Amino acid sequence: RRIIRQPIINAMIEEYPGLRSAAERVFNKPSHFPDFKRQVMALLEDLYDNEILHEGDEDPFLSDVPPGMIRAQWVERKWRDIMVRSFYGDGQSPRWIGLVVPTYKTSTLELQRLIESLEDQTYPFIRVSIVLNENNEDLKAFTYKIIKKYGGGRYIRFVEPKQGKRNAMSLGFADFLQDPNPVDYIFNVDSDSRLHPDAIANAVRLMESDPRIGCVTGNIKVANPDVNLLTNLTYQRFFYAFDVERAAQNLWYSVTCMSGAFMGVRSDVMRYILKPWSTQIFMGQACNYGDDRHLATLTLKLGLKSAYSPDSLSYTDVPHEMPVWKKQQTRWARSAWRETLITLPWAHKLPLWIVFETAYLLVFPFILWGIVASIVYRAVIHGPHLLLPYLIVIFLINFIFYSCYAILSTREFRFASSPLYLLYQFRYLQPLRIWALISLDQTKWGTK
């Protein structure tokens, strides 16, 4: 977070030296990116009120703004100006990115929300390839409207009917690699996602900080947490998966999964790994899923770094129906097993923490079921009262290390219900993981 935010603070102080002490306090305060941005914009609001008020007519930022919106528009535009100058204030040439959007069973509303979030990005040097992986005339017509509205030079459209997500992504990646106007980074964003306005800028800045970072993933948030208990608990699970687990792996720049909802890779790295990534074979079957994990696997195998950008927020809807959720979890479990097994021969080259995690993922389900079998056996022989101490301890451990930490970090009291996820773990997830191992040769995607 310091790597990502320091240039923003520096650019603001350079233009407004009087904000130095207040800006440094904001910078040194631990916070999630939305809070950090709100605090910076509050400083800009105070600056406007105290120094720039009534000078709007002379400010080129505000020449086209209605009088009643001058203050809000000035702050928003100033933030965008600071973001751009924090990259290119010293005359540096812009780094172009190519962004691939593969679609499948995508509604026009979903694509519209995504495109609006792309148009709202503070990072301006973006070209987009929309790959229609379906025969959907309405979506084709809508995509033409997008190209016409925002300009065909920025939005490109391809059709690859029902060839699978990895094929669709590969088509978009290959097009950017062959473009006579090359891009420096290639990103993928799922069509049912929408990005925070600063998501791309923050991811690019993290990759710019270290040339050995080969790929990066963002911080994925659940956009529909309040549909039912399943989506609420999934929202909580995503917090642990990204703000805890990937954050821990990121201490060594060895993140093992690039989330397909938002991930980026250097063009030079993609040029090298595109063929083995797009034509991956496992157990004699072409791999249709797990593209996000395999991208990280290939990057780490090259000896490069894979990173997590906590300030690159992406919002996505998650399944709210149990059958769809179970299929999704099974697919994720299969790709986790597959990539873990692929990593084993060279896992010793990875940081010690990642080696531990790899071994843990292999043995944990079996140890867990051994413990459960032992406890149940004792309860059958000596009475069910023996279950109570175990249940209390498991509940307390989960509440202390999950609920309390998350509540302190996010100030969201919904995390008090986190121990309920244990029911999903034992009833669904652990059996599904065993089934995923048994059925590794299956290649069906299972869900959208």
Tab-separated table of N, CA and C in Angstrom, residues 114-176:
chain	number	residue	atom	x	y	z
A	114	LEU	N	-19.761	-2.719	-16.530
A	114	LEU	CA	-18.315	-2.855	-16.629
A	114	LEU	C	-17.720	-1.734	-17.476
A	115	ILE	N	-18.323	-1.457	-18.636
A	115	ILE	CA	-17.793	-0.421	-19.520
A	115	ILE	C	-17.828	0.939	-18.834
A	116	GLU	N	-18.895	1.214	-18.104
A	116	GLU	CA	-18.962	2.488	-17.372
A	116	GLU	C	-17.834	2.587	-16.351
A	117	SER	N	-17.518	1.465	-15.696
A	117	SER	CA	-16.417	1.494	-14.725
A	117	SER	C	-15.075	1.661	-15.425
A	118	LEU	N	-14.941	1.147	-16.662
A	118	LEU	CA	-13.699	1.347	-17.419
A	118	LEU	C	-13.574	2.793	-17.875
A	119	GLU	N	-14.679	3.388	-18.297
A	119	GLU	CA	-14.653	4.791	-18.719
A	119	GLU	C	-14.348	5.717	-17.550
A	120	ASP	N	-14.601	5.243	-16.334
A	120	ASP	CA	-14.392	6.065	-15.140
A	120	ASP	C	-12.990	5.913	-14.561
A	121	GLN	N	-12.134	5.118	-15.209
A	121	GLN	CA	-10.796	4.873	-14.671
A	121	GLN	C	-9.935	6.133	-14.694
A	122	THR	N	-9.173	6.337	-13.636
A	122	THR	CA	-8.264	7.479	-13.577
A	122	THR	C	-6.998	7.229	-14.390
A	123	TYR	N	-6.755	5.979	-14.769
A	123	TYR	CA	-5.616	5.670	-15.646
A	123	TYR	C	-6.106	5.756	-17.089
A	124	PRO	N	-5.589	6.702	-17.884
A	124	PRO	CA	-6.217	6.991	-19.181
A	124	PRO	C	-5.724	6.150	-20.353
A	125	PHE	N	-4.601	5.452	-20.209
A	125	PHE	CA	-3.960	4.825	-21.370
A	125	PHE	C	-4.385	3.358	-21.491
A	126	ILE	N	-5.634	3.158	-21.908
A	126	ILE	CA	-6.242	1.830	-21.928
A	126	ILE	C	-6.849	1.563	-23.299
A	127	ARG	N	-6.617	0.354	-23.822
A	127	ARG	CA	-7.341	-0.133	-24.990
A	127	ARG	C	-8.037	-1.432	-24.595
A	128	VAL	N	-9.248	-1.625	-25.088
A	128	VAL	CA	-10.107	-2.722	-24.618
A	128	VAL	C	-10.483	-3.640	-25.773
A	129	SER	N	-10.368	-4.937	-25.531
A	129	SER	CA	-10.813	-5.952	-26.478
A	129	SER	C	-11.947	-6.742	-25.840
A	130	ILE	N	-13.151	-6.625	-26.407
A	130	ILE	CA	-14.310	-7.373	-25.920
A	130	ILE	C	-14.453	-8.619	-26.783
A	131	VAL	N	-14.264	-9.784	-26.184
A	131	VAL	CA	-14.310	-11.044	-26.919
A	131	VAL	C	-15.636	-11.725	-26.613
A	132	LEU	N	-16.525	-11.773	-27.590
A	132	LEU	CA	-17.859	-12.346	-27.397
A	132	LEU	C	-17.782	-13.853	-27.594
A	133	ASN	N	-17.793	-14.564	-26.495
A	133	ASN	CA	-17.649	-16.017	-26.510
A	133	ASN	C	-19.036	-16.673	-26.518
A	134	GLU	N	-19.931	-16.154	-27.365
A	134	GLU	CA	-21.307	-16.641	-27.371
A	134	GLU	C	-22.040	-16.083	-28.595
A	135	ASN	N	-23.085	-16.775	-29.008
A	135	ASN	CA	-23.943	-16.294	-30.096
A	135	ASN	C	-25.110	-15.530	-29.488
A	136	ASN	N	-24.900	-14.268	-29.220
A	136	ASN	CA	-25.904	-13.425	-28.574
A	136	ASN	C	-26.044	-12.150	-29.391
A	137	GLU	N	-27.083	-12.108	-30.216
A	137	GLU	CA	-27.236	-10.982	-31.126
A	137	GLU	C	-27.427	-9.662	-30.384
A	138	ASP	N	-28.162	-9.709	-29.258
A	138	ASP	CA	-28.368	-8.478	-28.489
A	138	ASP	C	-27.038	-7.933	-27.975
A	139	LEU	N	-26.174	-8.837	-27.490
A	139	LEU	CA	-24.884	-8.395	-26.964
A	139	LEU	C	-23.987	-7.882	-28.085
A	140	LYS	N	-24.060	-8.519	-29.252
A	140	LYS	CA	-23.282	-8.041	-30.394
A	140	LYS	C	-23.702	-6.617	-30.766
A	141	ALA	N	-25.018	-6.413	-30.861
A	141	ALA	CA	-25.520	-5.081	-31.215
A	141	ALA	C	-25.135	-4.055	-30.161
A	142	PHE	N	-25.210	-4.456	-28.891
A	142	PHE	CA	-24.857	-3.532	-27.811
A	142	PHE	C	-23.378	-3.184	-27.861
A	143	THR	N	-22.538	-4.170	-28.186
A	143	THR	CA	-21.104	-3.923	-28.264
A	143	THR	C	-20.781	-2.960	-29.404
A	144	TYR	N	-21.487	-3.074	-30.513
A	144	TYR	CA	-21.303	-2.115	-31.600
A	144	TYR	C	-21.624	-0.693	-31.132
A	145	LYS	N	-22.679	-0.572	-30.312
A	145	LYS	CA	-23.035	0.748	-29.782
A	145	LYS	C	-21.907	1.300	-28.904
A	146	ILE	N	-21.303	0.431	-28.111
A	146	ILE	CA	-20.187	0.851	-27.261
A	146	ILE	C	-19.045	1.388	-28.116
A	147	ILE	N	-18.706	0.625	-29.164
A	147	ILE	CA	-17.607	1.024	-30.035
A	147	ILE	C	-17.914	2.371	-30.693
A	148	LYS	N	-19.160	2.545	-31.121
A	148	LYS	CA	-19.556	3.793	-31.768
A	148	LYS	C	-19.536	4.958	-30.782
A	149	LYS	N	-20.006	4.698	-29.550
A	149	LYS	CA	-20.108	5.770	-28.566
A	149	LYS	C	-18.751	6.218	-28.062
A	150	TYR	N	-17.888	5.245	-27.731
A	150	TYR	CA	-16.616	5.586	-27.095
A	150	TYR	C	-15.439	5.578	-28.067
A	151	GLY	N	-15.669	5.145	-29.295
A	151	GLY	CA	-14.596	5.194	-30.275
A	151	GLY	C	-14.000	3.837	-30.553
A	152	GLY	N	-13.983	3.455	-31.831
A	152	GLY	CA	-13.457	2.145	-32.207
A	152	GLY	C	-11.975	1.998	-31.965
A	153	GLY	N	-11.248	3.120	-31.846
A	153	GLY	CA	-9.824	3.015	-31.580
A	153	GLY	C	-9.508	2.496	-30.200
A	154	ARG	N	-10.479	2.590	-29.303
A	154	ARG	CA	-10.244	2.123	-27.936
A	154	ARG	C	-10.901	0.772	-27.682
A	155	TYR	N	-12.079	0.565	-28.253
A	155	TYR	CA	-12.805	-0.682	-28.042
A	155	TYR	C	-12.772	-1.536	-29.302
A	156	ILE	N	-12.334	-2.758	-29.161
A	156	ILE	CA	-12.243	-3.715	-30.250
A	156	ILE	C	-13.181	-4.875	-29.929
A	157	ARG	N	-13.784	-5.452	-30.928
A	157	ARG	CA	-14.728	-6.544	-30.692
A	157	ARG	C	-14.313	-7.766	-31.502
A	158	PHE	N	-14.314	-8.916	-30.851
A	158	PHE	CA	-14.062	-10.185	-31.523
A	158	PHE	C	-15.221	-11.134	-31.225
A	159	VAL	N	-15.400	-12.117	-32.088
A	159	VAL	CA	-16.394	-13.152	-31.840
A	159	VAL	C	-15.687	-14.502	-31.880
A	160	GLU	N	-15.835	-15.262	-30.850
A	160	GLU	CA	-15.249	-16.600	-30.760
A	160	GLU	C	-16.318	-17.500	-30.162
A	161	PRO	N	-17.291	-17.940	-30.957
A	161	PRO	CA	-18.493	-18.572	-30.389
A	161	PRO	C	-18.207	-19.834	-29.582
A	162	LYS	N	-18.480	-19.751	-28.307
A	162	LYS	CA	-18.512	-20.889	-27.395
A	162	LYS	C	-17.264	-21.770	-27.479
A	163	GLN	N	-16.109	-21.139	-27.452
A	163	GLN	CA	-14.850	-21.888	-27.441
A	163	GLN	C	-14.249	-21.970	-26.041
A	164	GLY	N	-14.931	-21.428	-25.045
A	164	GLY	CA	-14.421	-21.479	-23.683
A	164	GLY	C	-13.718	-20.201	-23.285
A	165	LYS	N	-13.698	-19.940	-21.975
A	165	LYS	CA	-13.138	-18.679	-21.483
A	165	LYS	C	-11.653	-18.554	-21.798
A	166	ARG	N	-10.895	-19.637	-21.621
A	166	ARG	CA	-9.458	-19.526	-21.849
A	166	ARG	C	-9.151	-19.215	-23.320
A	167	ASN	N	-9.913	-19.825	-24.232
A	167	ASN	CA	-9.730	-19.516	-25.649
A	167	ASN	C	-10.070	-18.060	-25.950
A	168	ALA	N	-11.153	-17.569	-25.331
A	168	ALA	CA	-11.548	-16.177	-25.542
A	168	ALA	C	-10.466	-15.232	-25.021
A	169	MET	N	-9.953	-15.517	-23.820
A	169	MET	CA	-8.884	-14.695	-23.271
A	169	MET	C	-7.651	-14.742	-24.167
A	170	SER	N	-7.316	-15.942	-24.637
A	170	SER	CA	-6.136	-16.116	-25.479
A	170	SER	C	-6.246	-15.305	-26.760
A	171	LEU	N	-7.437	-15.247	-27.339
A	171	LEU	CA	-7.647	-14.465	-28.551
A	171	LEU	C	-7.364	-12.987	-28.297
A	172	GLY	N	-7.897	-12.466	-27.188
A	172	GLY	CA	-7.650	-11.068	-26.851
A	172	GLY	C	-6.193	-10.800	-26.535
A	173	PHE	N	-5.554	-11.708	-25.766
A	173	PHE	CA	-4.143	-11.531	-25.431
A	173	PHE	C	-3.284	-11.511	-26.703
A	174	ALA	N	-3.537	-12.484	-27.591
A	174	ALA	CA	-2.727	-12.589	-28.806
A	174	ALA	C	-2.881	-11.347	-29.678
A	175	ASP	N	-4.081	-10.791	-29.733
A	175	ASP	CA	-4.295	-9.607	-30.552
A	175	ASP	C	-3.462	-8.437	-30.049
A	176	PHE	N	-3.411	-8.250	-28.734
A	176	PHE	CA	-2.610	-7.145	-28.191
A	176	PHE	C	-1.119	-7.385	-28.405
